[in-house]
Amino acid sequence: MDSAILLISCPDRQGLVATVTQFIAQHNGNILDLAQHVDQDAGIFFMRVEWDLDGFALTRDAIHQAFARIADPLQMTWQVFFSNDVQRMAIFVTKESHCLYDILYHYQAGDWRVEIPLIISNNTLLADLAARFGIPFHCLPVTKETKPQVEAQQIALLREAGVDVVVLARYMQILSPEFVRQYPNQIINIHHSFLPAFPGAGPYQRAYARGVKLIGATSHYVTADLDEGPIIDQDVKRVNHRDSVEDLIRKGKDTEKLVLSRAITYHLQHRVLVYQNKTVIFE
Amino acid sequence: MDSAILLISCPDRQGLVATVTQFIAQHNGNILDLAQHVDQDAGIFFMRVEWDLDGFALTRDAIHQAFARIADPLQMTWQVFFSNDVQRMAIFVTKESHCLYDILYHYQAGDWRVEIPLIISNNTLLADLAARFGIPFHCLPVTKETKPQVEAQQIALLREAGVDVVVLARYMQILSPEFVRQYPNQIINIHHSFLPAFPGAGPYQRAYARGVKLIGATSHYVTADLDEGPIIDQDVKRVNHRDSVEDLIRKGKDTEKLVLSRAITYHLQHRVLVYQNKTVIFE
Amino acid sequence: MDSAILLISCPDRQGLVATVTQFIAQHNGNILDLAQHVDQDAGIFFMRVEWDLDGFALTRDAIHQAFARIADPLQMTWQVFFSNDVQRMAIFVTKESHCLYDILYHYQAGDWRVEIPLIISNNTLLADLAARFGIPFHCLPVTKETKPQVEAQQIALLREAGVDVVVLARYMQILSPEFVRQYPNQIINIHHSFLPAFPGAGPYQRAYARGVKLIGATSHYVTADLDEGPIIDQDVKRVNHRDSVEDLIRKGKDTEKLVLSRAITYHLQHRVLVYQNKTVIFE
Amino acid sequence: MDSAILLISCPDRQGLVATVTQFIAQHNGNILDLAQHVDQDAGIFFMRVEWDLDGFALTRDAIHQAFARIADPLQMTWQVFFSNDVQRMAIFVTKESHCLYDILYHYQAGDWRVEIPLIISNNTLLADLAARFGIPFHCLPVTKETKPQVEAQQIALLREAGVDVVVLARYMQILSPEFVRQYPNQIINIHHSFLPAFPGAGPYQRAYARGVKLIGATSHYVTADLDEGPIIDQDVKRVNHRDSVEDLIRKGKDTEKLVLSRAITYHLQHRVLVYQNKTVIFE
């Protein structure tokens, strides 16, 4: 089914839903899914609406022009997406394969409307796995000294491949603020803890030392502040005193891969709006 | 805050959201929360919208009249509720107190806009607890022979107390179809299993015998078919081989009370629509 | 059933389980439940064994003497408990009633072999609830200046009532290190966050500001360091962008009360061993 | 680490733990992990004990002989396993790849001490995936008429490959009782529902029709009775009215693959004992 998706945020006021839904109805659009949210404290209105393009009176270009006339006076920040468009997603990895396997599964199964034109790693370990699926693999080792040049190379590769979204699937390097600025709210990371607990390095070691009874994983958009970006999804798993650090690492992987894949799904389906370093997820 | 809530279901067609939201906007209503759902297979549209009555141009009565003019041509089934109205809820119990304790906690804490004018039981065991909270307690033992008369007494008590909703908080009697017919989608039961597994008597015994690894609880509206009514909420809890039947019963109580209280919350906040023996829950 | 419970920790070495179980077998004890754990890194052995006292050859006193002869050469730290002994538990509260309700439910239902001789509060709000259950209620307001005297009063009340364990059921005061020292690993607190995330004041406000997708609760033994004591149990609940701070507070209460009651259960059943600021929970 | 694992079940009596642990201690074995369980109703004792073979006085063969002398008079059913032994696991699939991906991930990551000498399918769809990992793939279509011959072929392949355990990773055929009899408690299936709810065909369709609020998956040993074998593990995932049958199928896959991989882990680590059509899982 070919559908259009509008993502909107703007100052809250009366009649916003009516205005948007009338626009769709007037051009013979049938709404498939609508969700709205108002942050009462902040006074901000959020909306996601998806409608069937079959029989819709406006072309893609005309939608942009026509909706701009509605959106501008209402100070709307808005984007329109089309469900049939194929997005392009790059994967960054290091040594751990669990998240990459789960991503490849969804990719092959056709769960996502996405192409994966490249995998970038600072290590050769997962080159074989990429080769098995015929995905170009770029090994770009990073040192403190070479980081600026390597990041320039990485960005060149992403630009060349026309990448819309970057997934850090347990990539064990910190991207520079300069890199992050190129892809605002387009870089999805998985952190192996229940943030804000245990940000930074060694979260399972620290979870073990603290004696927590649940371990977690957090998927978030990358910002200039390490592990401080807007959280997309989180989950946890029960552990106990019998679990060594190695057990936590092993058990945590299931949570990491599921949380990351769910976050990717929300992003690719245009279900995420970011504001004030938080996310609205229109499930 | 004084708000109005519209619950709507009707055959799906273009422009429904626009029509309803325009009605609210035209009379200066500010939407607080809106959710809609379309069952594509069944072709049915569902909607819940809540708006602030502060500054709204229509009185309660006028809302009914004005909205009927919109709803009738669209074949809408609809109800309007007002958040400030206090509903009246009766509790039926037998011997187990865990659900009643949780209900009394929410009641005393002011979590629900509700009065509890009476508790009905077929046993005296919980009379003391009712007395501690000053709630009239009616002990009406039931036998196979006296059931019709007792149910008539129960219904008389409910009518007299102006009851809107009946909660079976581990009431270990089956209500007759005649009773149920008096309160369609207004009687909430908690069944101590993950339905449709283990309907009827002794679910924990049967869960133990089958060796399941999770036990559950299900809250549903009561219909003439035992444990077959529309499910409002369910949850489960992990168990293992060390758990005896008594352990399952004890552990299950936490799940039962939480699931029942959540279902009551959804009902009292007018978040439930029933169709085809299923529920739409506008969370 | 009358049973004895041994809790043991000691340096790990060969033959420990054999030695302890032989001691029980030689005196005609039938083991009901046995669990052991070795922290391989720390080289510490932990064990909990429960056996039926029916037909056991030794009296309570004789058990102490006989087992000391085994334990001393093996440098065991050990305690023996008897399932029929009734422990005495004090509850500290302030204004929130959800945890107290859940404790009172378990108390009345006979789930725990415990007496509650008193409730202490710095506020009168829950006096009525205590009165309903006939439990002596002591209102002792605390200011910065009066804290030492008030704590002295509290400890005097606890001593007088022969209290074995203190439960802080959302008591919104910090106990002084001097108080805590009187009851090592005997004061159970519930903190309304998933520690180590959001320790200290206002955890739900901070969870809201951070935009987390799960909120949690943590029950732990109180130590001199605020919210840093050994964790007994934790759990979480899913939330989303629609939840206001008030919603988080309301939804979090269910998790808080369940986690606290589970921690109390573990403690009262002598299932907890503390070491290195962590707990071994013999479920 | 090279360790031995004893799995024991026998009529309960005094001194069983002492007898077994003394046997290990006398031959200089250091216990790494011990768990026991008594089914009080059935009067059966279960035990799993794992000890370090480093410095242990007996060879593998001698362990068998020596322990038999202890076990026979106590009517023990027992097996001894060695952690360094590599088990051989066959995978049966049809069209769905999610469980196979998860198994291949664990296999490649070295999470399991296992070889996968072959994959058997009644369909060619997953031949490519098997080829990518260099695992022999046998496509054996089955019809009602050819089933006996095909099963004979399958068993011949399994025998030839020296297979210890068979995993039905969404194999959409029912094995005959004759097949099952060849591998008692050695065939692990994943059923895509929370058994005993929705056994047999179309569980997601039936879950949708019933309007459940959680969907589940169950891993169990295959017996002659369809979906009635001993349950190894189960889990569930929350769904809601917005989920179509297709959504349930898609969301359920995550639960299916995790539950199946956990069950395989328990089996391969010799943590499962079967009795009375139930399992004891020594986690």
XYZ file of C-alpha atoms in Angstrom, chain D residues 79-272:
194
model
C 23.492 -39.424 33.672
C 26.955 -37.934 33.693
C 28.068 -35.387 31.097
C 31.351 -33.639 30.431
C 31.416 -29.948 29.602
C 34.166 -30.374 27.011
C 32.186 -32.848 24.910
C 30.848 -31.325 21.715
C 27.224 -32.214 21.057
C 25.811 -32.574 17.569
C 22.602 -30.714 16.771
C 20.372 -30.971 13.690
C 18.046 -28.131 12.701
C 14.711 -28.674 10.943
C 13.209 -25.654 9.184
C 10.560 -24.787 6.604
C 10.294 -21.172 5.408
C 10.676 -18.910 8.406
C 14.235 -17.829 9.061
C 14.112 -15.921 12.360
C 14.843 -18.885 14.630
C 17.532 -20.198 12.298
C 19.264 -16.787 12.273
C 19.326 -16.704 16.044
C 20.679 -20.252 16.223
C 23.357 -19.447 13.645
C 24.347 -16.377 15.623
C 24.849 -18.379 18.821
C 26.618 -21.110 16.868
C 29.089 -18.727 15.220
C 29.626 -16.737 18.397
C 30.693 -19.914 20.179
C 27.975 -19.580 22.805
C 27.241 -23.289 22.633
C 29.621 -26.267 22.670
C 27.927 -27.765 19.638
C 28.354 -28.787 16.020
C 25.565 -28.397 13.460
C 26.260 -31.102 10.897
C 23.046 -30.596 8.923
C 19.887 -28.625 8.319
C 16.814 -30.486 7.065
C 13.888 -28.736 5.399
C 10.763 -29.598 3.448
C 11.351 -26.468 1.360
C 14.271 -24.934 -0.543
C 13.746 -21.391 0.715
C 16.452 -21.429 3.375
C 19.027 -23.379 1.351
C 20.855 -20.148 0.551
C 21.174 -19.169 4.166
C 22.540 -22.615 5.069
C 24.995 -22.359 2.179
C 26.218 -18.992 3.428
C 27.295 -20.691 6.633
C 28.583 -23.830 4.926
C 26.104 -26.135 6.625
C 24.853 -29.113 4.566
C 21.195 -28.563 3.672
C 18.851 -31.407 2.838
C 15.577 -30.569 1.162
C 13.098 -33.372 1.739
C 9.554 -32.412 0.733
C 6.875 -34.307 2.610
C 3.414 -35.331 1.478
C 0.917 -37.423 3.338
C 1.872 -40.395 1.187
C 5.648 -40.035 1.322
C 5.884 -39.173 5.008
C 6.991 -42.644 6.214
C 9.761 -42.848 3.621
C 10.870 -39.255 4.173
C 11.033 -39.758 7.919
C 13.130 -42.879 7.344
C 15.484 -40.767 5.222
C 15.591 -38.060 7.875
C 16.406 -40.550 10.611
C 19.102 -42.102 8.448
C 20.656 -38.657 7.965
C 20.513 -37.979 11.697
C 22.063 -41.347 12.548
C 24.785 -40.900 9.972
C 25.613 -37.458 11.353
C 25.672 -38.781 14.895
C 23.075 -36.272 16.049
C 22.352 -35.898 19.788
C 19.601 -33.327 19.632
C 17.096 -32.185 17.018
C 15.743 -28.633 16.964
C 12.509 -27.891 15.133
C 13.105 -24.225 14.295
C 9.606 -23.527 12.920
C 9.438 -26.838 10.996
C 5.849 -26.880 9.823
C 5.382 -30.647 9.782
C 4.240 -32.988 12.516
C 6.701 -35.781 13.281
C 5.191 -39.244 13.586
C 5.162 -41.023 16.958
C 7.643 -43.484 15.466
C 10.097 -40.687 14.734
C 9.618 -39.110 18.139
C 10.243 -42.435 19.852
C 13.755 -42.492 18.369
C 14.706 -39.279 20.160
C 12.938 -39.148 23.525
C 13.406 -35.746 25.180
C 15.914 -34.918 22.456
C 13.643 -33.083 20.023
C 13.064 -29.436 20.918
C 10.179 -27.580 19.276
C 9.112 -23.944 19.323
C 5.376 -23.373 19.242
C 4.180 -19.884 18.439
C 1.720 -19.501 21.291
C 1.629 -19.483 25.051
C 0.687 -23.141 25.566
C -1.748 -24.561 26.520
C -3.498 -21.643 24.786
C -3.779 -22.057 21.009
C -2.145 -25.443 20.339
C -2.036 -26.658 16.748
C -2.384 -24.556 13.627
C -2.862 -20.808 13.269
C -2.178 -19.638 16.827
C -1.704 -15.983 15.884
C -4.940 -15.956 13.905
C -6.758 -17.404 16.889
C -5.034 -15.018 19.322
C -6.201 -12.147 17.138
C -9.756 -13.451 17.003
C -9.841 -13.888 20.786
C -8.490 -10.398 21.395
C -5.692 -11.377 23.802
C -3.446 -8.626 25.137
C -0.256 -10.725 25.208
C 1.081 -13.191 22.655
C 3.524 -15.915 23.560
C 5.869 -18.664 22.505
C 6.611 -22.023 24.086
C 9.583 -24.303 23.656
C 8.970 -27.929 24.587
C 10.205 -31.439 24.023
C 8.259 -33.195 21.327
C 6.134 -36.145 22.350
C 3.585 -38.213 20.463
C 0.872 -35.715 21.501
C 0.980 -32.525 19.445
C 2.060 -29.475 21.504
C 1.578 -31.471 24.702
C 5.210 -32.262 25.508
C 7.168 -31.057 28.586
C 7.566 -27.257 28.491
C 11.166 -26.021 28.690
C 10.593 -22.280 28.444
C 7.908 -19.732 27.619
C 7.638 -16.009 27.230
C 5.132 -13.384 26.139
C 4.981 -9.955 24.541
C 2.367 -7.247 24.956
C 0.149 -6.460 21.960
C -2.920 -4.283 21.517
C -5.976 -3.686 19.371
C -3.923 -1.883 16.720
C -2.016 -5.082 15.908
C -3.277 -6.985 12.890
C -2.633 -10.713 12.486
C 0.441 -9.759 10.452
C 1.675 -7.568 13.302
C 1.220 -10.406 15.783
C 3.195 -12.726 13.521
C 5.978 -10.180 13.144
C 6.146 -9.236 16.825
C 5.892 -12.843 17.917
C 9.052 -13.815 16.067
C 11.308 -12.046 18.560
C 9.749 -14.003 21.402
C 9.932 -17.272 19.467
C 13.607 -17.001 18.658
C 14.630 -15.976 22.165
C 12.594 -18.704 23.845
C 13.924 -21.370 21.482
C 17.546 -20.299 21.937
C 17.145 -20.283 25.719
C 15.669 -23.780 25.622
C 18.559 -24.997 23.467
C 20.997 -23.457 25.955
C 19.364 -25.254 28.897
C 19.403 -28.533 26.992
C 23.006 -28.278 25.820
C 24.193 -27.351 29.307
C 22.390 -30.389 30.731
C 20.129 -28.279 32.896
C 16.875 -30.098 32.112
